mmCIF file with all atom_site columns, C-alpha atoms in Angstrom:
data_model
loop_
_atom_site.group_PDB
_atom_site.id
_atom_site.type_symbol
_atom_site.label_atom_id
_atom_site.label_alt_id
_atom_site.label_comp_id
_atom_site.label_asym_id
_atom_site.label_entity_id
_atom_site.label_seq_id
_atom_site.pdbx_PDB_ins_code
_atom_site.Cartn_x
_atom_site.Cartn_y
_atom_site.Cartn_z
_atom_site.occupancy
_atom_site.B_iso_or_equiv
_atom_site.pdbx_formal_charge
_atom_site.auth_seq_id
_atom_site.auth_comp_id
_atom_site.auth_asym_id
_atom_site.auth_atom_id
_atom_site.pdbx_PDB_model_num
ATOM 1   C CA . UNK A 1 1   ? -4.369  251.989 62.746 1.00 0.00 ? 1   UNK A CA 1
ATOM 2   C CA . UNK A 1 2   ? -6.997  249.708 63.892 1.00 0.00 ? 2   UNK A CA 1
ATOM 3   C CA . UNK A 1 3   ? -9.505  248.255 61.814 1.00 0.00 ? 3   UNK A CA 1
ATOM 4   C CA . UNK A 1 4   ? -12.367 248.549 64.332 1.00 0.00 ? 4   UNK A CA 1
ATOM 5   C CA . UNK A 1 5   ? -13.409 247.845 68.071 1.00 0.00 ? 5   UNK A CA 1
ATOM 6   C CA . UNK A 1 6   ? -14.146 244.985 70.045 1.00 0.00 ? 6   UNK A CA 1
ATOM 7   C CA . UNK A 1 7   ? -16.574 245.022 73.100 1.00 0.00 ? 7   UNK A CA 1
ATOM 8   C CA . UNK A 1 8   ? -16.708 244.311 75.730 1.00 0.00 ? 8   UNK A CA 1
ATOM 9   C CA . UNK A 1 9   ? -12.973 245.788 76.305 1.00 0.00 ? 9   UNK A CA 1
ATOM 10  C CA . UNK A 1 10  ? -13.095 243.180 79.664 1.00 0.00 ? 10  UNK A CA 1
ATOM 11  C CA . UNK A 1 11  ? -15.273 240.712 80.760 1.00 0.00 ? 11  UNK A CA 1
ATOM 12  C CA . UNK A 1 12  ? -14.823 238.266 83.933 1.00 0.00 ? 12  UNK A CA 1
ATOM 13  C CA . UNK A 1 13  ? -16.866 235.260 83.845 1.00 0.00 ? 13  UNK A CA 1
ATOM 14  C CA . UNK A 1 14  ? -17.319 231.919 86.282 1.00 0.00 ? 14  UNK A CA 1
ATOM 15  C CA . UNK A 1 15  ? -15.806 228.762 85.206 1.00 0.00 ? 15  UNK A CA 1
ATOM 16  C CA . UNK A 1 16  ? -18.474 226.950 82.803 1.00 0.00 ? 16  UNK A CA 1
ATOM 17  C CA . UNK A 1 17  ? -19.861 229.628 81.609 1.00 0.00 ? 17  UNK A CA 1
ATOM 18  C CA . UNK A 1 18  ? -20.231 231.191 77.868 1.00 0.00 ? 18  UNK A CA 1
ATOM 19  C CA . UNK A 1 19  ? -18.214 234.021 76.859 1.00 0.00 ? 19  UNK A CA 1
ATOM 20  C CA . UNK A 1 20  ? -19.346 235.993 73.681 1.00 0.00 ? 20  UNK A CA 1
ATOM 21  C CA . UNK A 1 21  ? -16.777 238.909 72.411 1.00 0.00 ? 21  UNK A CA 1
ATOM 22  C CA . UNK A 1 22  ? -17.682 240.882 69.654 1.00 0.00 ? 22  UNK A CA 1
ATOM 23  C CA . UNK A 1 23  ? -15.665 242.609 67.152 1.00 0.00 ? 23  UNK A CA 1
ATOM 24  C CA . UNK A 1 24  ? -16.879 245.268 64.327 1.00 0.00 ? 24  UNK A CA 1
ATOM 25  C CA . UNK A 1 25  ? -14.930 246.659 61.272 1.00 0.00 ? 25  UNK A CA 1
ATOM 26  C CA . UNK A 1 26  ? -15.191 249.478 59.130 1.00 0.00 ? 26  UNK A CA 1
ATOM 27  C CA . UNK A 1 27  ? -13.753 248.200 55.606 1.00 0.00 ? 27  UNK A CA 1
ATOM 28  C CA . UNK A 1 28  ? -14.779 245.481 53.046 1.00 0.00 ? 28  UNK A CA 1
ATOM 29  C CA . UNK A 1 29  ? -13.197 242.194 54.173 1.00 0.00 ? 29  UNK A CA 1
ATOM 30  C CA . UNK A 1 30  ? -11.819 238.752 52.811 1.00 0.00 ? 30  UNK A CA 1
ATOM 31  C CA . UNK A 1 31  ? -11.557 237.290 55.849 1.00 0.00 ? 31  UNK A CA 1
ATOM 32  C CA . UNK A 1 32  ? -11.868 237.561 59.522 1.00 0.00 ? 32  UNK A CA 1
ATOM 33  C CA . UNK A 1 33  ? -9.393  235.676 62.035 1.00 0.00 ? 33  UNK A CA 1
ATOM 34  C CA . UNK A 1 34  ? -9.656  235.322 65.926 1.00 0.00 ? 34  UNK A CA 1
ATOM 35  C CA . UNK A 1 35  ? -6.444  235.380 68.065 1.00 0.00 ? 35  UNK A CA 1
ATOM 36  C CA . UNK A 1 36  ? -5.959  234.859 71.964 1.00 0.00 ? 36  UNK A CA 1
ATOM 37  C CA . UNK A 1 37  ? -2.612  236.498 73.507 1.00 0.00 ? 37  UNK A CA 1
ATOM 38  C CA . UNK A 1 38  ? -1.897  235.293 76.994 1.00 0.00 ? 38  UNK A CA 1
ATOM 39  C CA . UNK A 1 39  ? -0.336  237.961 79.056 1.00 0.00 ? 39  UNK A CA 1
ATOM 40  C CA . UNK A 1 40  ? 1.911   240.258 76.672 1.00 0.00 ? 40  UNK A CA 1
ATOM 41  C CA . UNK A 1 41  ? 2.961   237.040 75.075 1.00 0.00 ? 41  UNK A CA 1
ATOM 42  C CA . UNK A 1 42  ? 2.842   236.417 70.784 1.00 0.00 ? 42  UNK A CA 1
ATOM 43  C CA . UNK A 1 43  ? -0.708  235.708 69.888 1.00 0.00 ? 43  UNK A CA 1
ATOM 44  C CA . UNK A 1 44  ? -2.149  232.360 68.913 1.00 0.00 ? 44  UNK A CA 1
ATOM 45  C CA . UNK A 1 45  ? -4.448  231.548 65.801 1.00 0.00 ? 45  UNK A CA 1
ATOM 46  C CA . UNK A 1 46  ? -7.801  230.348 66.902 1.00 0.00 ? 46  UNK A CA 1
ATOM 47  C CA . UNK A 1 47  ? -10.261 230.528 63.757 1.00 0.00 ? 47  UNK A CA 1
ATOM 48  C CA . UNK A 1 48  ? -10.931 232.116 60.270 1.00 0.00 ? 48  UNK A CA 1
ATOM 49  C CA . UNK A 1 49  ? -13.631 232.790 58.466 1.00 0.00 ? 49  UNK A CA 1
ATOM 50  C CA . UNK A 1 50  ? -14.220 233.903 54.992 1.00 0.00 ? 50  UNK A CA 1
ATOM 51  C CA . UNK A 1 51  ? -16.512 236.983 54.058 1.00 0.00 ? 51  UNK A CA 1
ATOM 52  C CA . UNK A 1 52  ? -18.771 234.236 52.384 1.00 0.00 ? 52  UNK A CA 1
ATOM 53  C CA . UNK A 1 53  ? -19.302 232.070 55.301 1.00 0.00 ? 53  UNK A CA 1
ATOM 54  C CA . UNK A 1 54  ? -21.816 232.951 57.949 1.00 0.00 ? 54  UNK A CA 1
ATOM 55  C CA . UNK A 1 55  ? -20.736 230.619 61.135 1.00 0.00 ? 55  UNK A CA 1
ATOM 56  C CA . UNK A 1 56  ? -18.017 228.451 61.466 1.00 0.00 ? 56  UNK A CA 1
ATOM 57  C CA . UNK A 1 57  ? -17.101 226.205 64.532 1.00 0.00 ? 57  UNK A CA 1
ATOM 58  C CA . UNK A 1 58  ? -13.881 225.020 65.953 1.00 0.00 ? 58  UNK A CA 1
ATOM 59  C CA . UNK A 1 59  ? -14.085 222.694 69.293 1.00 0.00 ? 59  UNK A CA 1
ATOM 60  C CA . UNK A 1 60  ? -15.551 224.989 72.305 1.00 0.00 ? 60  UNK A CA 1
ATOM 61  C CA . UNK A 1 61  ? -15.244 227.960 69.580 1.00 0.00 ? 61  UNK A CA 1
ATOM 62  C CA . UNK A 1 62  ? -18.150 229.302 67.772 1.00 0.00 ? 62  UNK A CA 1
ATOM 63  C CA . UNK A 1 63  ? -17.687 232.673 65.285 1.00 0.00 ? 63  UNK A CA 1
ATOM 64  C CA . UNK A 1 64  ? -20.241 234.613 63.460 1.00 0.00 ? 64  UNK A CA 1
ATOM 65  C CA . UNK A 1 65  ? -20.238 236.801 60.884 1.00 0.00 ? 65  UNK A CA 1
ATOM 66  C CA . UNK A 1 66  ? -22.212 239.352 59.494 1.00 0.00 ? 66  UNK A CA 1
ATOM 67  C CA . UNK A 1 67  ? -20.681 241.417 56.417 1.00 0.00 ? 67  UNK A CA 1
ATOM 68  C CA . UNK A 1 68  ? -23.946 243.248 56.079 1.00 0.00 ? 68  UNK A CA 1
ATOM 69  C CA . UNK A 1 69  ? -23.134 244.890 59.916 1.00 0.00 ? 69  UNK A CA 1
ATOM 70  C CA . UNK A 1 70  ? -19.506 244.380 59.438 1.00 0.00 ? 70  UNK A CA 1
ATOM 71  C CA . UNK A 1 71  ? -19.346 242.854 62.440 1.00 0.00 ? 71  UNK A CA 1
ATOM 72  C CA . UNK A 1 72  ? -18.181 238.993 63.901 1.00 0.00 ? 72  UNK A CA 1
ATOM 73  C CA . UNK A 1 73  ? -18.552 237.371 67.169 1.00 0.00 ? 73  UNK A CA 1
ATOM 74  C CA . UNK A 1 74  ? -16.681 234.688 69.180 1.00 0.00 ? 74  UNK A CA 1
ATOM 75  C CA . UNK A 1 75  ? -18.144 232.346 71.355 1.00 0.00 ? 75  UNK A CA 1
ATOM 76  C CA . UNK A 1 76  ? -16.308 230.307 73.891 1.00 0.00 ? 76  UNK A CA 1
ATOM 77  C CA . UNK A 1 77  ? -18.442 227.710 75.491 1.00 0.00 ? 77  UNK A CA 1
ATOM 78  C CA . UNK A 1 78  ? -18.216 226.021 78.847 1.00 0.00 ? 78  UNK A CA 1
ATOM 79  C CA . UNK A 1 79  ? -15.251 228.572 79.733 1.00 0.00 ? 79  UNK A CA 1
ATOM 80  C CA . UNK A 1 80  ? -12.025 227.273 81.824 1.00 0.00 ? 80  UNK A CA 1
ATOM 81  C CA . UNK A 1 81  ? -9.581  229.121 83.911 1.00 0.00 ? 81  UNK A CA 1
ATOM 82  C CA . UNK A 1 82  ? -7.035  228.663 81.101 1.00 0.00 ? 82  UNK A CA 1
ATOM 83  C CA . UNK A 1 83  ? -9.037  230.741 78.574 1.00 0.00 ? 83  UNK A CA 1
ATOM 84  C CA . UNK A 1 84  ? -8.319  233.709 80.565 1.00 0.00 ? 84  UNK A CA 1
ATOM 85  C CA . UNK A 1 85  ? -6.433  235.852 78.148 1.00 0.00 ? 85  UNK A CA 1
ATOM 86  C CA . UNK A 1 86  ? -7.275  238.760 75.642 1.00 0.00 ? 86  UNK A CA 1
ATOM 87  C CA . UNK A 1 87  ? -8.809  237.937 72.519 1.00 0.00 ? 87  UNK A CA 1
ATOM 88  C CA . UNK A 1 88  ? -8.359  239.965 69.271 1.00 0.00 ? 88  UNK A CA 1
ATOM 89  C CA . UNK A 1 89  ? -10.244 239.985 66.141 1.00 0.00 ? 89  UNK A CA 1
ATOM 90  C CA . UNK A 1 90  ? -8.128  240.179 62.871 1.00 0.00 ? 90  UNK A CA 1
ATOM 91  C CA . UNK A 1 91  ? -9.234  241.704 59.441 1.00 0.00 ? 91  UNK A CA 1
ATOM 92  C CA . UNK A 1 92  ? -7.588  240.629 56.038 1.00 0.00 ? 92  UNK A CA 1
ATOM 93  C CA . UNK A 1 93  ? -8.658  243.312 53.142 1.00 0.00 ? 93  UNK A CA 1
ATOM 94  C CA . UNK A 1 94  ? -8.553  242.051 49.430 1.00 0.00 ? 94  UNK A CA 1
ATOM 95  C CA . UNK A 1 95  ? -5.223  240.329 48.131 1.00 0.00 ? 95  UNK A CA 1
ATOM 96  C CA . UNK A 1 96  ? -3.371  242.115 51.032 1.00 0.00 ? 96  UNK A CA 1
ATOM 97  C CA . UNK A 1 97  ? -2.016  239.544 53.724 1.00 0.00 ? 97  UNK A CA 1
ATOM 98  C CA . UNK A 1 98  ? -1.433  242.342 56.786 1.00 0.00 ? 98  UNK A CA 1
ATOM 99  C CA . UNK A 1 99  ? -3.651  241.713 59.765 1.00 0.00 ? 99  UNK A CA 1
ATOM 100 C CA . UNK A 1 100 ? -5.620  244.885 60.768 1.00 0.00 ? 100 UNK A CA 1
ATOM 101 C CA . UNK A 1 101 ? -6.552  244.059 64.367 1.00 0.00 ? 101 UNK A CA 1
ATOM 102 C CA . UNK A 1 102 ? -9.301  245.686 66.588 1.00 0.00 ? 102 UNK A CA 1
ATOM 103 C CA . UNK A 1 103 ? -8.666  246.585 69.979 1.00 0.00 ? 103 UNK A CA 1
ATOM 104 C CA . UNK A 1 104 ? -9.474  243.488 71.939 1.00 0.00 ? 104 UNK A CA 1
ATOM 105 C CA . UNK A 1 105 ? -11.281 242.190 74.701 1.00 0.00 ? 105 UNK A CA 1
ATOM 106 C CA . UNK A 1 106 ? -9.484  240.705 77.925 1.00 0.00 ? 106 UNK A CA 1
ATOM 107 C CA . UNK A 1 107 ? -11.198 237.867 79.316 1.00 0.00 ? 107 UNK A CA 1
ATOM 108 C CA . UNK A 1 108 ? -10.888 236.546 83.057 1.00 0.00 ? 108 UNK A CA 1
ATOM 109 C CA . UNK A 1 109 ? -12.593 232.882 83.708 1.00 0.00 ? 109 UNK A CA 1
ATOM 110 C CA . UNK A 1 110 ? -12.654 232.796 87.303 1.00 0.00 ? 110 UNK A CA 1
ATOM 111 C CA . UNK A 1 111 ? -12.432 229.085 88.978 1.00 0.00 ? 111 UNK A CA 1
ATOM 112 C CA . UNK B 2 1   ? 8.377   222.123 63.653 1.00 0.00 ? 1   UNK B CA 1
ATOM 113 C CA . UNK B 2 2   ? 10.286  224.726 66.078 1.00 0.00 ? 2   UNK B CA 1
ATOM 114 C CA . UNK B 2 3   ? 8.211   227.605 66.255 1.00 0.00 ? 3   UNK B CA 1
ATOM 115 C CA . UNK B 2 4   ? 8.817   231.243 65.374 1.00 0.00 ? 4   UNK B CA 1
ATOM 116 C CA . UNK B 2 5   ? 11.764  232.406 67.576 1.00 0.00 ? 5   UNK B CA 1
ATOM 117 C CA . UNK B 2 6   ? 12.667  236.521 68.456 1.00 0.00 ? 6   UNK B CA 1
ATOM 118 C CA . UNK B 2 7   ? 15.497  237.736 69.746 1.00 0.00 ? 7   UNK B CA 1
ATOM 119 C CA . UNK B 2 8   ? 16.282  239.467 72.258 1.00 0.00 ? 8   UNK B CA 1
ATOM 120 C CA . UNK B 2 9   ? 12.980  238.538 74.409 1.00 0.00 ? 9   UNK B CA 1
ATOM 121 C CA . UNK B 2 10  ? 13.790  242.026 76.353 1.00 0.00 ? 10  UNK B CA 1
ATOM 122 C CA . UNK B 2 11  ? 15.761  245.159 75.304 1.00 0.00 ? 11  UNK B CA 1
ATOM 123 C CA . UNK B 2 12  ? 16.354  248.255 77.346 1.00 0.00 ? 12  UNK B CA 1
ATOM 124 C CA . UNK B 2 13  ? 17.931  251.544 74.833 1.00 0.00 ? 13  UNK B CA 1
ATOM 125 C CA . UNK B 2 14  ? 18.144  255.373 75.660 1.00 0.00 ? 14  UNK B CA 1
ATOM 126 C CA . UNK B 2 15  ? 16.329  257.785 73.609 1.00 0.00 ? 15  UNK B CA 1
ATOM 127 C CA . UNK B 2 16  ? 18.524  258.664 70.417 1.00 0.00 ? 16  UNK B CA 1
ATOM 128 C CA . UNK B 2 17  ? 20.135  255.090 70.025 1.00 0.00 ? 17  UNK B CA 1
ATOM 129 C CA . UNK B 2 18  ? 19.034  252.476 67.590 1.00 0.00 ? 18  UNK B CA 1
ATOM 130 C CA . UNK B 2 19  ? 18.306  248.647 68.043 1.00 0.00 ? 19  UNK B CA 1
ATOM 131 C CA . UNK B 2 20  ? 17.759  245.917 65.835 1.00 0.00 ? 20  UNK B CA 1
ATOM 132 C CA . UNK B 2 21  ? 15.400  242.747 66.441 1.00 0.00 ? 21  UNK B CA 1
ATOM 133 C CA . UNK B 2 22  ? 15.683  239.516 65.352 1.00 0.00 ? 22  UNK B CA 1
ATOM 134 C CA . UNK B 2 23  ? 13.194  236.903 63.987 1.00 0.00 ? 23  UNK B CA 1
ATOM 135 C CA . UNK B 2 24  ? 13.474  233.268 62.857 1.00 0.00 ? 24  UNK B CA 1
ATOM 136 C CA . UNK B 2 25  ? 10.412  232.101 61.194 1.00 0.00 ? 25  UNK B CA 1
ATOM 137 C CA . UNK B 2 26  ? 9.082   228.435 61.052 1.00 0.00 ? 26  UNK B CA 1
ATOM 138 C CA . UNK B 2 27  ? 11.178  226.102 58.767 1.00 0.00 ? 27  UNK B CA 1
ATOM 139 C CA . UNK B 2 28  ? 9.895   226.946 55.178 1.00 0.00 ? 28  UNK B CA 1
ATOM 140 C CA . UNK B 2 29  ? 7.986   229.762 55.883 1.00 0.00 ? 29  UNK B CA 1
ATOM 141 C CA . UNK B 2 30  ? 9.192   232.192 53.371 1.00 0.00 ? 30  UNK B CA 1
ATOM 142 C CA . UNK B 2 31  ? 6.892   235.508 54.525 1.00 0.00 ? 31  UNK B CA 1
ATOM 143 C CA . UNK B 2 32  ? 7.730   237.121 57.761 1.00 0.00 ? 32  UNK B CA 1
ATOM 144 C CA . UNK B 2 33  ? 5.488   240.078 59.236 1.00 0.00 ? 33  UNK B CA 1
ATOM 145 C CA . UNK B 2 34  ? 6.495   242.773 61.760 1.00 0.00 ? 34  UNK B CA 1
ATOM 146 C CA . UNK B 2 35  ? 3.774   244.185 64.482 1.00 0.00 ? 35  UNK B CA 1
ATOM 147 C CA . UNK B 2 36  ? 3.983   246.798 67.120 1.00 0.00 ? 36  UNK B CA 1
ATOM 148 C CA . UNK B 2 37  ? 1.930   246.477 70.128 1.00 0.00 ? 37  UNK B CA 1
ATOM 149 C CA . UNK B 2 38  ? 1.511   249.341 72.714 1.00 0.00 ? 38  UNK B CA 1
ATOM 150 C CA . UNK B 2 39  ? -1.381  250.173 75.246 1.00 0.00 ? 39  UNK B CA 1
ATOM 151 C CA . UNK B 2 40  ? -2.172  253.484 73.205 1.00 0.00 ? 40  UNK B CA 1
ATOM 152 C CA . UNK B 2 41  ? -2.520  252.118 69.625 1.00 0.00 ? 41  UNK B CA 1
ATOM 153 C CA . UNK B 2 42  ? -3.052  248.373 69.859 1.00 0.00 ? 42  UNK B CA 1
ATOM 154 C CA . UNK B 2 43  ? -1.538  245.738 67.377 1.00 0.00 ? 43  UNK B CA 1
ATOM 155 C CA . UNK B 2 44  ? -0.290  247.646 64.161 1.00 0.00 ? 44  UNK B CA 1
ATOM 156 C CA . UNK B 2 45  ? 1.488   245.846 61.216 1.00 0.00 ? 45  UNK B CA 1
ATOM 157 C CA . UNK B 2 46  ? 4.756   247.189 60.267 1.00 0.00 ? 46  UNK B CA 1
ATOM 158 C CA . UNK B 2 47  ? 5.837   245.419 57.418 1.00 0.00 ? 47  UNK B CA 1
ATOM 159 C CA . UNK B 2 48  ? 6.204   241.991 55.469 1.00 0.00 ? 48  UNK B CA 1
ATOM 160 C CA . UNK B 2 49  ? 8.917   240.380 53.855 1.00 0.00 ? 49  UNK B CA 1
ATOM 161 C CA . UNK B 2 50  ? 8.861   237.418 51.258 1.00 0.00 ? 50  UNK B CA 1
ATOM 162 C CA . UNK B 2 51  ? 11.826  236.062 49.608 1.00 0.00 ? 51  UNK B CA 1
ATOM 163 C CA . UNK B 2 52  ? 13.683  239.006 50.655 1.00 0.00 ? 52  UNK B CA 1
ATOM 164 C CA . UNK B 2 53  ? 11.972  241.574 49.251 1.00 0.00 ? 53  UNK B CA 1
ATOM 165 C CA . UNK B 2 54  ? 9.428   244.072 51.439 1.00 0.00 ? 54  UNK B CA 1
ATOM 166 C CA . UNK B 2 55  ? 6.090   243.240 49.942 1.00 0.00 ? 55  UNK B CA 1
ATOM 167 C CA . UNK B 2 56  ? 3.923   245.579 51.915 1.00 0.00 ? 56  UNK B CA 1
ATOM 168 C CA . UNK B 2 57  ? 4.630   248.222 54.489 1.00 0.00 ? 57  UNK B CA 1
ATOM 169 C CA . UNK B 2 58  ? 2.323   249.876 57.394 1.00 0.00 ? 58  UNK B CA 1
ATOM 170 C CA . UNK B 2 59  ? 2.320   253.325 58.388 1.00 0.00 ? 59  UNK B CA 1
ATOM 171 C CA . UNK B 2 60  ? 5.598   254.107 60.305 1.00 0.00 ? 60  UNK B CA 1
ATOM 172 C CA . UNK B 2 61  ? 8.238   256.477 59.573 1.00 0.00 ? 61  UNK B CA 1
ATOM 173 C CA . UNK B 2 62  ? 11.375  255.413 57.797 1.00 0.00 ? 62  UNK B CA 1
ATOM 174 C CA . UNK B 2 63  ? 12.888  254.755 61.136 1.00 0.00 ? 63  UNK B CA 1
ATOM 175 C CA . UNK B 2 64  ? 11.399  251.511 61.150 1.00 0.00 ? 64  UNK B CA 1
ATOM 176 C CA . UNK B 2 65  ? 13.129  249.662 58.468 1.00 0.00 ? 65  UNK B CA 1
ATOM 177 C CA . UNK B 2 66  ? 13.702  245.682 58.174 1.00 0.00 ? 66  UNK B CA 1
ATOM 178 C CA . UNK B 2 67  ? 15.273  243.178 55.949 1.00 0.00 ? 67  UNK B CA 1
ATOM 179 C CA . UNK B 2 68  ? 15.047  239.433 55.038 1.00 0.00 ? 68  UNK B CA 1
ATOM 180 C CA . UNK B 2 69  ? 17.816  236.856 54.317 1.00 0.00 ? 69  UNK B CA 1
ATOM 181 C CA . UNK B 2 70  ? 18.195  233.883 51.913 1.00 0.00 ? 70  UNK B CA 1
ATOM 182 C CA . UNK B 2 71  ? 17.186  231.834 55.071 1.00 0.00 ? 71  UNK B CA 1
ATOM 183 C CA . UNK B 2 72  ? 14.036  233.727 55.357 1.00 0.00 ? 72  UNK B CA 1
ATOM 184 C CA . UNK B 2 73  ? 15.233  235.096 59.061 1.00 0.00 ? 73  UNK B CA 1
ATOM 185 C CA . UNK B 2 74  ? 14.014  238.776 59.287 1.00 0.00 ? 74  UNK B CA 1
ATOM 186 C CA . UNK B 2 75  ? 15.406  241.862 61.072 1.00 0.00 ? 75  UNK B CA 1
ATOM 187 C CA . UNK B 2 76  ? 14.283  245.135 62.183 1.00 0.00 ? 76  UNK B CA 1
ATOM 188 C CA . UNK B 2 77  ? 15.732  248.131 62.728 1.00 0.00 ? 77  UNK B CA 1
ATOM 189 C CA . UNK B 2 78  ? 14.429  250.804 64.820 1.00 0.00 ? 78  UNK B CA 1
ATOM 190 C CA . UNK B 2 79  ? 16.901  253.863 64.683 1.00 0.00 ? 79  UNK B CA 1
ATOM 191 C CA . UNK B 2 80  ? 16.659  257.105 67.203 1.00 0.00 ? 80  UNK B CA 1
ATOM 192 C CA . UNK B 2 81  ? 14.789  255.520 69.451 1.00 0.00 ? 81  UNK B CA 1
ATOM 193 C CA . UNK B 2 82  ? 12.169  257.964 71.046 1.00 0.00 ? 82  UNK B CA 1
ATOM 194 C CA . UNK B 2 83  ? 10.194  257.106 73.882 1.00 0.00 ? 83  UNK B CA 1
ATOM 195 C CA . UNK B 2 84  ? 7.164   256.273 71.868 1.00 0.00 ? 84  UNK B CA 1
ATOM 196 C CA . UNK B 2 85  ? 8.909   253.280 70.753 1.00 0.00 ? 85  UNK B CA 1
ATOM 197 C CA . UNK B 2 86  ? 8.595   251.166 73.748 1.00 0.00 ? 86  UNK B CA 1
ATOM 198 C CA . UNK B 2 87  ? 6.356   248.246 72.653 1.00 0.00 ? 87  UNK B CA 1
ATOM 199 C CA . UNK B 2 88  ? 6.247   244.589 72.314 1.00 0.00 ? 88  UNK B CA 1
ATOM 200 C CA . UNK B 2 89  ? 7.270   243.810 68.698 1.00 0.00 ? 89  UNK B CA 1
ATOM 201 C CA . UNK B 2 90  ? 5.891   240.439 67.265 1.00 0.00 ? 90  UNK B CA 1
ATOM 202 C CA . UNK B 2 91  ? 6.940   238.742 64.456 1.00 0.00 ? 91  UNK B CA 1
ATOM 203 C CA . UNK B 2 92  ? 4.856   236.612 62.508 1.00 0.00 ? 92  UNK B CA 1
ATOM 204 C CA . UNK B 2 93  ? 5.833   233.761 59.759 1.00 0.00 ? 93  UNK B CA 1
ATOM 205 C CA . UNK B 2 94  ? 3.217   231.932 56.900 1.00 0.00 ? 94  UNK B CA 1
ATOM 206 C CA . UNK B 2 95  ? 3.431   229.413 55.047 1.00 0.00 ? 95  UNK B CA 1
ATOM 207 C CA . UNK B 2 96  ? 3.157   230.093 51.225 1.00 0.00 ? 96  UNK B CA 1
ATOM 208 C CA . UNK B 2 97  ? -0.411  230.264 50.148 1.00 0.00 ? 97  UNK B CA 1
ATOM 209 C CA . UNK B 2 98  ? -1.719  229.953 53.490 1.00 0.00 ? 98  UNK B CA 1
ATOM 210 C CA . UNK B 2 99  ? -3.774  232.468 55.900 1.00 0.00 ? 99  UNK B CA 1
ATOM 211 C CA . UNK B 2 100 ? -3.146  231.622 59.094 1.00 0.00 ? 100 UNK B CA 1
ATOM 212 C CA . UNK B 2 101 ? 0.091   233.624 60.777 1.00 0.00 ? 101 UNK B CA 1
ATOM 213 C CA . UNK B 2 102 ? 2.286   232.184 63.375 1.00 0.00 ? 102 UNK B CA 1
ATOM 214 C CA . UNK B 2 103 ? 3.266   234.379 66.004 1.00 0.00 ? 103 UNK B CA 1
ATOM 215 C CA . UNK B 2 104 ? 6.865   234.476 67.796 1.00 0.00 ? 104 UNK B CA 1
ATOM 216 C CA . UNK B 2 105 ? 6.923   235.267 72.009 1.00 0.00 ? 105 UNK B CA 1
ATOM 217 C CA . UNK B 2 106 ? 7.835   239.147 70.932 1.00 0.00 ? 106 UNK B CA 1
ATOM 218 C CA . UNK B 2 107 ? 10.424  241.346 71.937 1.00 0.00 ? 107 UNK B CA 1
ATOM 219 C CA . UNK B 2 108 ? 9.855   243.919 74.529 1.00 0.00 ? 108 UNK B CA 1
ATOM 220 C CA . UNK B 2 109 ? 11.370  247.176 73.862 1.00 0.00 ? 109 UNK B CA 1
ATOM 221 C CA . UNK B 2 110 ? 11.916  249.855 76.728 1.00 0.00 ? 110 UNK B CA 1
ATOM 222 C CA . UNK B 2 111 ? 13.074  252.980 75.817 1.00 0.00 ? 111 UNK B CA 1
ATOM 223 C CA . UNK B 2 112 ? 14.159  255.385 78.558 1.00 0.00 ? 112 UNK B CA 1
#
């Protein structure tokens, strides 16, 4: 079963705007990862944040993690039409290697 | 390096049949995991193989099975197909000690 939920389920913005997606999870974790999926294809790893980290940046991506609230957010700055995709958070618990995915956010960036 | 490849990309089967899907990981990666993606249940973990041994298994019935060969290529098999098995099946490989998983393009299975 899925670890948690993401909101919003769908987000539509204009090119150049920022997009923020939120993820909540249920159990303690080792790390949390964000993936992108284009139109029912394979997933692409975007960024990983460990449980002892609070914020991480990678290019136009900024991810935060609040373990007390069991939540994470992904911010994409200056969005582009090519960012249109589904975004999933995935958690890793303890020493397990499996990913437990959230429900995903469908992002549409309008040119 | 070549990415993760999955074959076939699309498959149509009839209820009651069985199917075998194949995954070739990135060269040097010994860990291969399988996930099922459906609109209703989302992305769910099926199992993970490492050096020909199943290391972890998700909550799926015994109709779902897999194996890994000495060259790290993996296959998953679904027997007695049901309509609900229609899904995108994704394979991912991971390097030793790494946390990032690299996904293949998936196999779209339709059961009629």
